[in-house]
């Protein structure tokens, strides 16, 4: 981990359990500690295998062969173009492959050989995010909503906030001390429970440790993004932002009604502030921040990045630099909302954007707790892709529900120092900028529509019994729905992690294929022409091809990131853009109408994100054992209602065919 801070965390470990027990006796045993397994109260667990044990020996993200990339690109274009358009695009693609593309590919390989510490996509991907000038709220930051605590009485705002904060700090301590279990995908999960195997992995040198796991079909994942999970912020700069991570800060940022408070939650040894003291601080903050400030500074983080960068410099010039540093360096941001969403739609709006004034969207992540104790995480996307965030949520949810730091009957500590409330000096220019940011944000957030959808007729269990992919079936239903709605096939996107490789980010799965086109046409244009068995075989073909695309993307063998990296090289060199990249078909395939992402976890209720183009849909979905559902966004309410109606029809059609029933006539 990071050099300067690591000895401090190590010194905490050297104190040993006895010293930490002395600490708790000194300040008083927290009433809510209920587990003897959590003996020192400062870690979520102590892994036998160090957290970063596999990092040095992770395989590197492969660069696909240029020929393969072009072939995959053309396969993805085929269902989107008519014959004449496809011929033109194929000519440009082959010309690129045999000309300037070949030279760029050679340069990319050379650069990759000289950058063995990272992946070929990592730098360009950071630059892409940090150079984007659109506001990050609504456009980039996603959210994940946690399930309630299974014990209803623990879902009070202060109780749940205290427990989640303490568990978050335990996660941080585990990470800093190399006690957090490494991320490993086990093909056979029994190896993950085998103590002898874990000890075997521990004694392997880090230069070969990955191969030890690979021997039993276990695949360690990249954990480099975890370094930006805490104490991190995206700072606006003109033309390109920067990521900042503090090495030493130990304070928590708390927002309530647009006000900012900080207090230290860790000492120099990594010991966590007594839970009842954290509880007392949060109670003080809620009492103090009973109304909105005259000007809600945090609206500035909803602005386009160049505007925000300019105003931030004005804030610094007005003498606010130290307060901004306290925000930037805080362990994370805790948002205590004065609202209780009444349903999934209201909760989704709350977690994705809220009203703007009680969020600092630049923080690596914000833990949001509504007044009824509902919890969620909103995170900035440039530093990571959700793998670290989901792991964090899983561990913190488990720890806070199984080993709560306070119980509902716990009383806040009586004697605590006051929190530091951050007061800002503003001038007319800054207050005008805040008002303008508020107006723009309000206009856009009011246009965004969320719709929750649930389909109960079948789920994962049924699809697996048909020897098909549940993910492929849902994606096929989306393709059929879009075809019903638009009368054509539209560019679609499914995110796929490449965390199996050092500094891997994501690759794109393109769900629109010649197989989904053939299948959708059979269901819609040629309804009744084919037998049930023939229709079933078409669905099976879609499933098999989708699985192939998933595997290729997971192994770094998609086409999107490769073409992106080649284009990035041109931009860095300042050369003219080849005709291939100026092809309307290339621009069209990257104008994503249906953007999808899925995640599943016992800790997660659901998630969501905004559409990536004004007329598109942002589809967060999951396929459960006996049902499937989605949480979908759009700026076009009627289009969204129509899409979800067609999704119902499409899933019904697929279900009928898989059940052996003939399709009914329209």
XYZ file of C-alpha atoms in Angstrom:
666
model
C 0.000 0.000 0.000
C 1.002 3.641 0.231
C 4.443 4.194 1.693
C 4.161 7.017 4.196
C 1.061 5.804 5.958
C 1.652 2.098 6.089
C 3.999 2.086 9.126
C 1.303 3.844 11.151
C -1.214 1.148 10.393
C 1.375 -1.486 11.073
C 2.121 0.076 14.443
C -1.550 -0.353 15.311
C -1.260 -4.027 14.507
C 1.844 -4.329 16.686
C -0.066 -3.012 19.688
C -1.820 -6.344 19.742
C -5.239 -7.339 21.029
C -4.318 -6.731 24.676
C -3.506 -3.071 24.084
C -6.695 -2.560 22.153
C -8.730 -4.227 24.893
C -7.093 -1.785 27.298
C -8.206 1.038 25.035
C -11.814 -0.116 25.115
C -11.688 -0.517 28.903
C -10.298 3.009 29.187
C -13.096 4.612 27.190
C -15.781 2.139 28.228
C -16.992 -1.008 26.493
C -19.496 -0.093 23.749
C -22.952 -1.329 24.670
C -23.685 -2.740 21.244
C -20.682 -5.039 20.815
C -22.304 -8.439 20.689
C -19.749 -10.750 19.093
C -16.769 -12.336 20.779
C -15.356 -13.209 17.355
C -14.732 -9.523 16.674
C -12.213 -9.418 19.502
C -10.447 -6.142 18.833
C -13.333 -4.162 17.286
C -11.100 -2.521 14.685
C -11.230 -4.947 11.718
C -13.950 -6.683 9.753
C -11.721 -9.773 9.740
C -8.084 -10.877 9.639
C -7.245 -12.693 6.450
C -4.649 -15.462 6.410
C -3.615 -14.287 2.947
C -2.545 -10.609 2.815
C -4.813 -8.272 0.857
C -2.358 -7.382 -1.907
C -0.595 -10.757 -1.950
C -1.462 -11.482 -5.603
C -1.057 -8.018 -7.049
C 2.536 -8.455 -8.248
C 1.845 -11.709 -10.104
C -1.529 -10.916 -11.681
C -1.615 -11.602 -15.420
C -1.580 -8.541 -17.653
C -4.585 -7.456 -19.674
C -4.037 -8.830 -23.198
C -4.223 -6.650 -26.289
C -6.344 -8.529 -28.843
C -5.086 -9.166 -32.349
C -6.143 -6.294 -34.591
C -7.739 -8.717 -37.049
C -9.880 -10.207 -34.265
C -10.914 -6.747 -33.056
C -12.019 -5.694 -36.540
C -13.944 -8.953 -37.036
C -15.745 -8.500 -33.694
C -16.479 -4.870 -34.499
C -18.026 -5.773 -37.848
C -20.053 -8.571 -36.240
C -21.504 -6.013 -33.804
C -22.248 -3.579 -36.651
C -24.008 -6.155 -38.837
C -27.462 -6.038 -37.137
C -27.396 -2.214 -36.936
C -26.771 -1.447 -40.627
C -28.422 -2.117 -43.956
C -26.412 -3.915 -46.636
C -25.055 -0.775 -48.299
C -24.065 0.822 -44.978
C -22.409 -2.394 -43.868
C -20.352 -2.667 -47.069
C -19.101 0.895 -46.599
C -18.238 0.322 -42.935
C -16.500 -2.975 -43.755
C -14.378 -1.244 -46.411
C -13.288 1.454 -43.963
C -12.571 -1.163 -41.287
C -10.389 -3.308 -43.563
C -8.600 -0.217 -44.852
C -7.886 0.769 -41.237
C -6.769 -2.764 -40.342
C -4.266 -2.919 -43.190
C -3.083 0.684 -42.984
C -2.878 3.213 -40.165
C -4.511 0.804 -37.727
C -1.656 -1.654 -38.157
C 0.884 1.058 -37.291
C -1.150 2.209 -34.286
C -1.512 -1.359 -33.075
C 2.259 -1.837 -33.290
C 2.790 1.363 -31.273
C 0.252 0.210 -28.680
C 2.037 -3.117 -28.285
C 5.354 -1.328 -27.866
C 3.918 1.031 -25.257
C 2.415 -1.929 -23.421
C 5.750 -3.759 -23.354
C 7.286 -0.700 -21.687
C 4.464 -0.364 -19.122
C 4.410 -3.734 -17.407
C 3.299 -2.195 -14.114
C -0.177 -1.471 -15.504
C -2.608 -2.268 -18.343
C -2.865 -0.675 -21.758
C -6.345 0.660 -20.959
C -5.804 2.053 -17.460
C -4.227 5.406 -18.358
C -6.503 6.179 -21.319
C -9.561 5.200 -19.290
C -8.629 7.524 -16.430
C -8.021 10.303 -18.954
C -11.384 9.674 -20.606
C -13.255 10.044 -17.316
C -11.199 12.927 -15.952
C -11.286 14.887 -19.220
C -15.065 14.633 -19.590
C -16.576 18.064 -18.994
C -20.205 17.060 -18.420
C -21.501 17.170 -14.831
C -20.773 13.921 -12.991
C -24.101 13.976 -11.131
C -26.773 12.151 -13.179
C -24.287 11.432 -15.989
C -21.578 9.333 -14.333
C -22.159 8.660 -10.626
C -24.240 5.502 -10.030
C -25.821 4.348 -6.773
C -26.327 1.114 -4.895
C -29.113 0.873 -2.297
C -28.532 -1.470 0.644
C -31.094 -3.832 2.058
C -32.541 -2.812 5.440
C -31.005 -4.201 8.583
C -32.921 -7.463 9.196
C -33.679 -6.242 12.744
C -36.205 -3.402 12.224
C -35.303 -1.593 15.431
C -31.750 -1.086 14.072
C -33.051 0.936 11.110
C -33.238 4.193 13.033
C -31.147 6.849 11.316
C -28.568 7.494 14.046
C -28.253 3.836 15.039
C -27.808 2.636 11.472
C -25.483 5.481 10.559
C -23.267 4.778 13.583
C -23.107 1.062 12.852
C -22.333 1.580 9.165
C -19.670 4.201 9.933
C -17.941 1.926 12.467
C -18.060 -1.038 10.079
C -16.714 1.175 7.273
C -13.783 2.182 9.458
C -13.155 -1.475 10.328
C -13.067 -2.194 6.588
C -10.584 0.659 6.118
C -8.359 -0.663 8.906
C -8.494 -4.170 7.434
C -7.505 -2.806 4.037
C -4.650 -0.639 5.353
C -3.220 -3.475 7.434
C -3.419 -6.073 4.634
C -6.000 -7.984 6.712
C -8.789 -7.754 4.117
C -9.281 -11.018 2.245
C -8.083 -10.765 -1.358
C -10.743 -10.858 -4.056
C -10.593 -14.351 -5.548
C -13.035 -16.018 -7.916
C -13.226 -19.712 -7.056
C -14.608 -22.042 -9.720
C -14.961 -24.530 -6.857
C -15.895 -22.500 -3.733
C -14.696 -25.239 -1.355
C -11.099 -24.112 -1.905
C -11.965 -20.757 -0.396
C -12.879 -22.507 2.867
C -9.776 -24.698 2.960
C -7.415 -23.460 5.708
C -4.477 -25.547 4.484
C -4.836 -24.084 0.998
C -4.987 -20.541 2.382
C -1.789 -21.111 4.369
C -0.179 -22.560 1.250
C -1.054 -19.390 -0.675
C 0.295 -17.204 2.118
C 3.770 -18.745 2.074
C 4.128 -18.409 -1.693
C 6.292 -15.468 -2.843
C 4.186 -12.626 -4.242
C 5.926 -13.025 -7.596
C 4.298 -16.447 -8.108
C 1.302 -16.398 -5.732
C -1.258 -16.028 -8.548
C -0.073 -19.304 -10.071
C -0.662 -21.096 -6.782
C -4.312 -20.094 -6.869
C -4.573 -20.903 -10.566
C -3.516 -24.501 -9.812
C -6.989 -25.144 -8.325
C -8.941 -23.020 -10.827
C -9.069 -20.012 -8.508
C -8.525 -16.563 -9.983
C -7.325 -13.638 -7.824
C -8.669 -10.277 -8.957
C -7.025 -6.882 -9.258
C -7.400 -4.780 -6.104
C -5.540 -1.629 -7.156
C -8.761 0.405 -7.188
C -9.201 -0.111 -3.434
C -6.436 2.432 -2.856
C -8.796 5.179 -4.002
C -11.827 4.017 -2.041
C -11.098 6.083 1.085
C -9.735 9.605 1.685
C -10.183 10.355 -2.016
C -11.850 13.026 -4.127
C -12.059 14.058 -7.752
C -10.906 17.685 -7.892
C -12.102 19.856 -10.800
C -9.485 21.445 -13.031
C -9.839 23.200 -16.351
C -9.969 20.634 -19.198
C -8.958 17.682 -17.020
C -9.702 16.878 -13.382
C -7.334 15.180 -10.946
C -7.761 12.433 -8.386
C -6.554 13.255 -4.894
C -5.936 10.777 -2.064
C -4.800 11.817 1.397
C -2.199 9.728 3.209
C -2.865 10.980 6.713
C -6.390 12.339 7.228
C -8.464 10.622 9.931
C -11.664 12.672 9.922
C -15.157 11.933 8.646
C -17.137 14.423 6.555
C -20.821 14.607 7.522
C -23.422 16.524 5.512
C -26.818 17.522 6.844
C -29.184 19.980 5.118
C -26.320 21.350 3.037
C -24.033 21.994 6.027
C -20.570 20.434 6.408
C -19.132 18.954 9.617
C -15.918 17.063 10.309
C -14.635 15.149 13.306
C -11.819 12.649 13.756
C -12.911 9.026 13.817
C -9.459 7.400 13.981
C -6.415 8.035 16.131
C -2.818 7.887 14.908
C -2.723 4.110 15.488
C -5.921 3.369 13.571
C -8.057 2.911 16.689
C -11.693 3.767 15.978
C -13.440 6.440 18.008
C -15.764 4.897 20.573
C -19.097 4.105 18.836
C -21.159 6.045 21.384
C -18.981 9.088 20.716
C -19.648 8.757 16.986
C -23.332 8.410 17.863
C -23.148 11.579 19.978
C -21.466 13.563 17.192
C -24.122 12.521 14.686
C -26.882 13.467 17.132
C -25.256 16.879 17.624
C -25.078 17.428 13.875
C -28.748 16.591 13.305
C -29.724 18.978 16.118
C -27.500 21.769 14.801
C -28.291 21.571 11.068
C -32.020 22.182 11.377
C -32.325 24.405 8.303
C -30.694 24.990 4.933
C -27.848 27.489 4.543
C -28.456 30.663 2.555
C -26.365 29.268 -0.295
C -25.872 25.518 -0.691
C -22.237 25.191 -1.753
C -22.528 21.549 -2.780
C -24.648 22.440 -5.828
C -21.344 23.411 -7.426
C -20.392 19.710 -7.655
C -23.380 19.247 -10.011
C -21.957 21.770 -12.500
C -20.042 21.075 -15.682
C -16.433 20.498 -14.716
C -14.856 23.613 -16.229
C -17.397 25.898 -14.565
C -16.865 24.160 -11.232
C -13.077 24.361 -11.649
C -13.289 28.115 -12.192
C -15.543 28.673 -9.175
C -13.375 26.455 -6.992
C -10.420 28.717 -7.701
C -12.531 31.665 -6.574
C -13.312 29.781 -3.363
C -9.602 29.276 -2.762
C -8.912 32.943 -3.399
C -11.584 33.836 -0.834
C -9.671 31.925 1.856
C -11.595 28.623 1.787
C -8.680 26.366 0.840
C -8.337 24.660 4.236
C -12.031 23.798 4.369
C -11.901 22.399 0.844
C -8.897 20.287 1.858
C -10.886 18.910 4.793
C -13.641 17.870 2.403
C -11.220 16.382 -0.129
C -9.183 14.416 2.409
C -12.040 13.084 4.568
C -12.222 9.311 4.986
C -15.563 9.453 3.172
C -18.743 11.513 3.127
C -21.721 10.586 5.306
C -24.964 12.213 4.123
C -27.670 12.343 6.810
C -30.783 13.143 4.807
C -33.837 14.835 6.265
C -36.210 12.807 4.097
C -37.941 9.409 4.103
C -38.590 8.128 0.558
C -41.959 6.396 0.386
C -41.264 3.910 -2.407
C -38.542 2.539 -4.685
C -38.915 5.418 -7.148
C -38.432 8.118 -4.518
C -35.553 6.160 -2.997
C -33.841 5.829 -6.391
C -34.055 9.572 -6.950
C -32.706 10.136 -3.446
C -29.716 7.845 -3.901
C -28.811 8.886 -7.451
C -28.993 12.647 -7.008
C -31.099 13.751 -4.030
C -31.880 17.464 -4.110
C -28.239 18.297 -4.781
C -27.608 20.335 -1.646
C -26.746 17.408 0.644
C -24.207 15.660 -1.596
C -20.576 16.257 -2.477
C -20.573 14.290 -5.722
C -16.785 14.565 -6.102
C -16.052 12.292 -3.115
C -14.961 8.763 -4.021
C -18.119 7.574 -2.308
C -20.866 8.944 -0.109
C -22.766 6.825 2.392
C -26.353 8.093 2.421
C -28.752 7.437 5.326
C -32.327 8.672 5.061
C -34.335 9.687 8.108
C -35.973 6.239 8.262
C -32.569 4.493 8.260
C -32.504 3.393 4.609
C -28.906 3.294 3.402
C -27.158 3.530 0.053
C -23.903 4.506 -1.625
C -23.388 7.039 -4.407
C -19.899 6.882 -5.916
C -17.738 8.840 -8.304
C -16.807 6.645 -11.262
C -13.391 7.756 -12.549
C -11.340 5.992 -9.874
C -13.082 2.604 -10.071
C -15.751 0.424 -11.577
C -17.909 -0.776 -8.740
C -15.962 -3.956 -7.908
C -14.359 -2.334 -4.884
C -17.583 -0.541 -3.931
C -19.656 -3.725 -4.044
C -17.084 -5.598 -1.948
C -17.085 -2.707 0.533
C -20.890 -2.776 0.719
C -20.972 -6.544 1.209
C -18.473 -6.476 4.076
C -19.930 -3.401 5.769
C -23.509 -4.669 5.544
C -22.526 -8.042 6.984
C -20.433 -6.564 9.768
C -22.940 -3.878 10.745
C -25.817 -6.356 10.943
C -23.948 -9.249 12.575
C -21.689 -7.206 14.886
C -23.444 -3.882 15.472
C -21.374 -1.310 17.332
C -24.439 0.193 19.035
C -27.877 -1.167 19.822
C -31.147 0.797 19.764
C -30.942 1.237 23.542
C -27.421 2.677 23.410
C -27.081 6.174 24.806
C -24.760 8.642 23.083
C -21.654 9.554 25.046
C -22.354 12.516 27.333
C -19.050 14.318 27.024
C -17.641 14.753 23.530
C -15.832 17.624 21.890
C -17.798 19.630 19.373
C -17.626 18.825 15.675
C -15.946 21.337 13.409
C -18.557 23.024 11.263
C -17.063 24.234 7.996
C -18.036 27.814 7.249
C -17.228 29.291 3.845
C -16.550 32.838 2.794
C -18.531 33.593 -0.348
C -18.828 36.623 -2.591
C -21.379 37.757 -5.129
C -19.709 35.867 -7.987
C -19.706 32.609 -6.043
C -23.284 32.954 -4.762
C -24.430 33.693 -8.304
C -22.605 30.569 -9.505
C -24.334 28.507 -6.798
C -27.744 29.851 -7.843
C -27.026 29.094 -11.502
C -25.862 25.563 -10.640
C -29.004 24.985 -8.561
C -31.263 26.106 -11.417
C -29.559 23.867 -13.989
C -29.527 20.880 -11.665
C -33.199 21.291 -10.740
C -34.202 21.461 -14.390
C -32.353 18.273 -15.265
C -33.252 16.188 -12.223
C -36.955 16.964 -12.682
C -36.782 15.550 -16.214
C -35.229 12.258 -15.112
C -37.722 9.437 -14.728
C -37.209 6.211 -12.770
C -39.375 3.135 -13.228
C -39.088 -0.074 -11.227
C -40.151 -3.223 -13.056
C -40.692 -6.733 -11.722
C -41.429 -9.869 -13.729
C -42.698 -12.810 -11.662
C -43.346 -15.634 -14.121
C -39.812 -17.015 -14.156
C -36.265 -16.320 -13.071
C -32.812 -17.820 -12.934
C -33.918 -21.266 -11.763
C -36.247 -21.796 -14.729
C -33.778 -20.522 -17.349
C -30.951 -22.669 -15.985
C -33.283 -25.692 -16.146
C -33.571 -24.929 -19.861
C -29.752 -24.998 -20.070
C -29.622 -21.343 -21.050
C -28.075 -18.161 -19.662
C -30.407 -16.014 -17.503
C -28.435 -12.902 -18.453
C -28.743 -13.738 -22.151
C -32.508 -14.182 -21.840
C -32.982 -10.787 -20.185
C -30.746 -9.115 -22.767
C -32.681 -10.791 -25.587
C -35.919 -9.461 -24.092
C -34.413 -5.942 -24.115
C -33.462 -6.327 -27.786
C -36.949 -7.529 -28.686
C -38.469 -4.621 -26.759
C -36.322 -2.048 -28.555
C -37.202 -3.594 -31.923
C -40.905 -3.457 -31.093
C -40.533 0.162 -30.035
C -38.286 1.576 -32.758
C -38.783 -0.851 -35.628
C -35.015 -1.282 -35.793
C -32.127 -2.503 -33.657
C -30.290 0.060 -31.561
C -26.807 0.207 -30.008
C -26.725 -1.532 -26.629
C -24.127 -1.959 -23.923
C -23.558 -4.366 -21.063
C -20.677 -3.673 -18.684
C -18.211 -6.470 -17.957
C -15.329 -6.345 -15.485
C -11.775 -7.251 -16.518
C -10.573 -7.328 -12.900
C -8.968 -10.731 -13.535
C -6.036 -8.747 -14.971
C -3.637 -6.231 -13.449
C -5.233 -2.779 -13.568
C -8.119 -4.128 -15.630
C -11.158 -1.873 -15.871
C -14.144 -2.927 -17.970
C -14.939 -4.288 -21.404
C -18.176 -3.976 -23.339
C -20.537 -6.802 -24.200
C -22.604 -5.903 -27.258
C -25.974 -7.657 -26.792
C -27.242 -6.687 -30.266
C -26.192 -9.476 -32.636
C -27.273 -11.237 -35.794
C -28.732 -13.906 -33.497
C -30.885 -11.510 -31.472
C -31.950 -9.839 -34.744
C -33.015 -13.156 -36.252
C -34.813 -14.174 -33.061
C -36.602 -10.848 -32.598
C -37.690 -10.835 -36.237
C -39.121 -14.334 -35.810
C -41.095 -13.279 -32.722
C -42.364 -10.006 -34.198
C -42.212 -9.776 -38.017
C -42.668 -13.494 -38.753
C -44.892 -14.409 -35.835
C -46.430 -17.839 -36.366
C -44.052 -18.809 -39.187
C -41.804 -21.036 -37.072
C -42.567 -23.998 -34.831
C -42.138 -23.747 -31.076
C -39.071 -25.967 -31.332
C -37.515 -23.730 -33.979
C -38.214 -20.658 -31.847
C -36.661 -22.350 -28.845
C -33.550 -23.129 -30.862
C -33.270 -19.461 -31.830
C -33.378 -18.439 -28.161
C -30.731 -21.071 -27.439
C -28.518 -19.681 -30.225
C -28.810 -16.217 -28.667
C -27.880 -17.646 -25.275
C -24.823 -19.471 -26.586
C -23.577 -16.446 -28.505
C -24.128 -14.148 -25.524
C -22.142 -16.525 -23.306
C -19.349 -16.412 -25.857
C -19.387 -12.602 -25.827
C -19.328 -12.615 -22.011
C -16.341 -14.953 -21.936
C -14.437 -12.956 -24.547
C -15.069 -9.690 -22.684
C -14.053 -11.183 -19.335
C -10.795 -12.377 -20.918
C -10.091 -8.937 -22.402
C -11.045 -10.034 -25.904
C -13.757 -7.528 -26.720
C -13.257 -4.854 -29.370
C -14.354 -1.617 -27.679
C -11.391 -0.968 -25.383
C -8.857 -1.900 -28.065
C -10.358 0.530 -30.577
C -10.618 3.166 -27.856
C -6.916 2.798 -27.002
C -5.901 3.101 -30.657
C -7.985 6.259 -31.027
C -6.433 7.617 -27.826
C -2.962 7.173 -29.345
C -3.968 9.312 -32.319
C -5.267 12.030 -30.015
C -2.103 11.988 -27.903
C 0.085 12.268 -31.005
C -2.097 15.002 -32.462
C -2.541 13.209 -35.778
C -5.520 13.400 -38.114
C -8.364 11.041 -37.345
C -8.670 8.114 -39.819
C -11.881 7.727 -41.825
C -12.663 4.630 -39.784
C -13.335 6.733 -36.671
C -15.260 9.373 -38.638
C -17.614 6.771 -40.083
C -21.216 7.572 -39.031
C -21.595 3.876 -38.194
C -18.750 4.113 -35.654
C -20.345 7.137 -34.025
C -23.733 5.424 -34.036
C -22.590 2.196 -32.375
C -21.134 4.292 -29.561
C -24.349 6.300 -29.120
C -25.737 3.848 -26.593
C -29.537 3.744 -26.426
C -29.797 0.777 -24.045
C -27.077 0.909 -21.386
C -27.280 -2.002 -18.953
C -25.505 -3.187 -15.848
C -26.265 -5.932 -13.372
C -25.103 -6.795 -9.894
C -26.280 -9.177 -7.226
C -25.542 -9.451 -3.540
C -27.388 -10.319 -0.307
C -26.524 -6.802 0.868
C -27.995 -5.004 -2.142
C -31.605 -4.024 -2.679
C -31.049 -2.525 -6.132
C -28.941 0.029 -7.986
C -29.260 2.553 -10.746
C -27.631 5.088 -13.038
C -28.661 7.709 -15.557
C -28.998 7.134 -19.302
C -25.822 7.874 -21.244
C -27.566 9.726 -24.106
C -30.590 12.043 -23.909
C -32.948 9.602 -25.673
C -31.562 6.451 -24.050
C -32.332 4.157 -21.117
C -30.179 3.282 -18.114
C -31.155 -0.271 -17.169
C -29.947 -1.616 -13.832
C -31.244 -5.179 -13.618
C -30.952 -8.477 -11.819
C -32.228 -12.006 -12.423
C -33.166 -13.722 -9.168
C -34.078 -17.364 -8.594
C -37.785 -17.008 -9.369
C -38.192 -13.491 -10.766
C -36.303 -10.718 -12.491
C -36.473 -6.988 -12.262
C -35.005 -3.714 -13.411
C -34.630 -0.150 -12.243
C -34.625 1.938 -15.403
C -34.015 5.631 -16.056
C -34.877 7.895 -18.958
C -35.487 11.560 -19.708
C -38.461 10.539 -21.893
C -41.271 9.255 -19.688
C -43.573 8.013 -22.440
C -40.727 6.193 -24.184
C -39.756 4.521 -20.910
C -43.323 3.378 -20.219
C -43.531 2.002 -23.752
C -40.195 0.195 -23.439
C -41.202 -1.516 -20.176
C -44.554 -2.505 -21.658
C -42.764 -4.147 -24.564
C -40.338 -5.774 -22.114
C -43.320 -7.481 -20.454
C -44.577 -8.707 -23.837
C -41.126 -9.960 -24.821
C -40.573 -11.892 -21.596
C -44.047 -13.410 -21.911
C -43.242 -14.545 -25.452
C -39.935 -16.084 -24.374
C -41.632 -17.823 -21.438
C -44.359 -19.259 -23.676
C -41.828 -20.713 -26.107
C -39.624 -22.175 -23.363
C -42.754 -23.711 -21.814
C -43.605 -25.274 -25.182
C -46.632 -23.084 -25.965
C -47.303 -21.606 -29.399
C -47.288 -17.833 -29.627
C -50.649 -16.142 -29.619
C -51.576 -13.852 -32.498
C -51.556 -10.100 -31.903
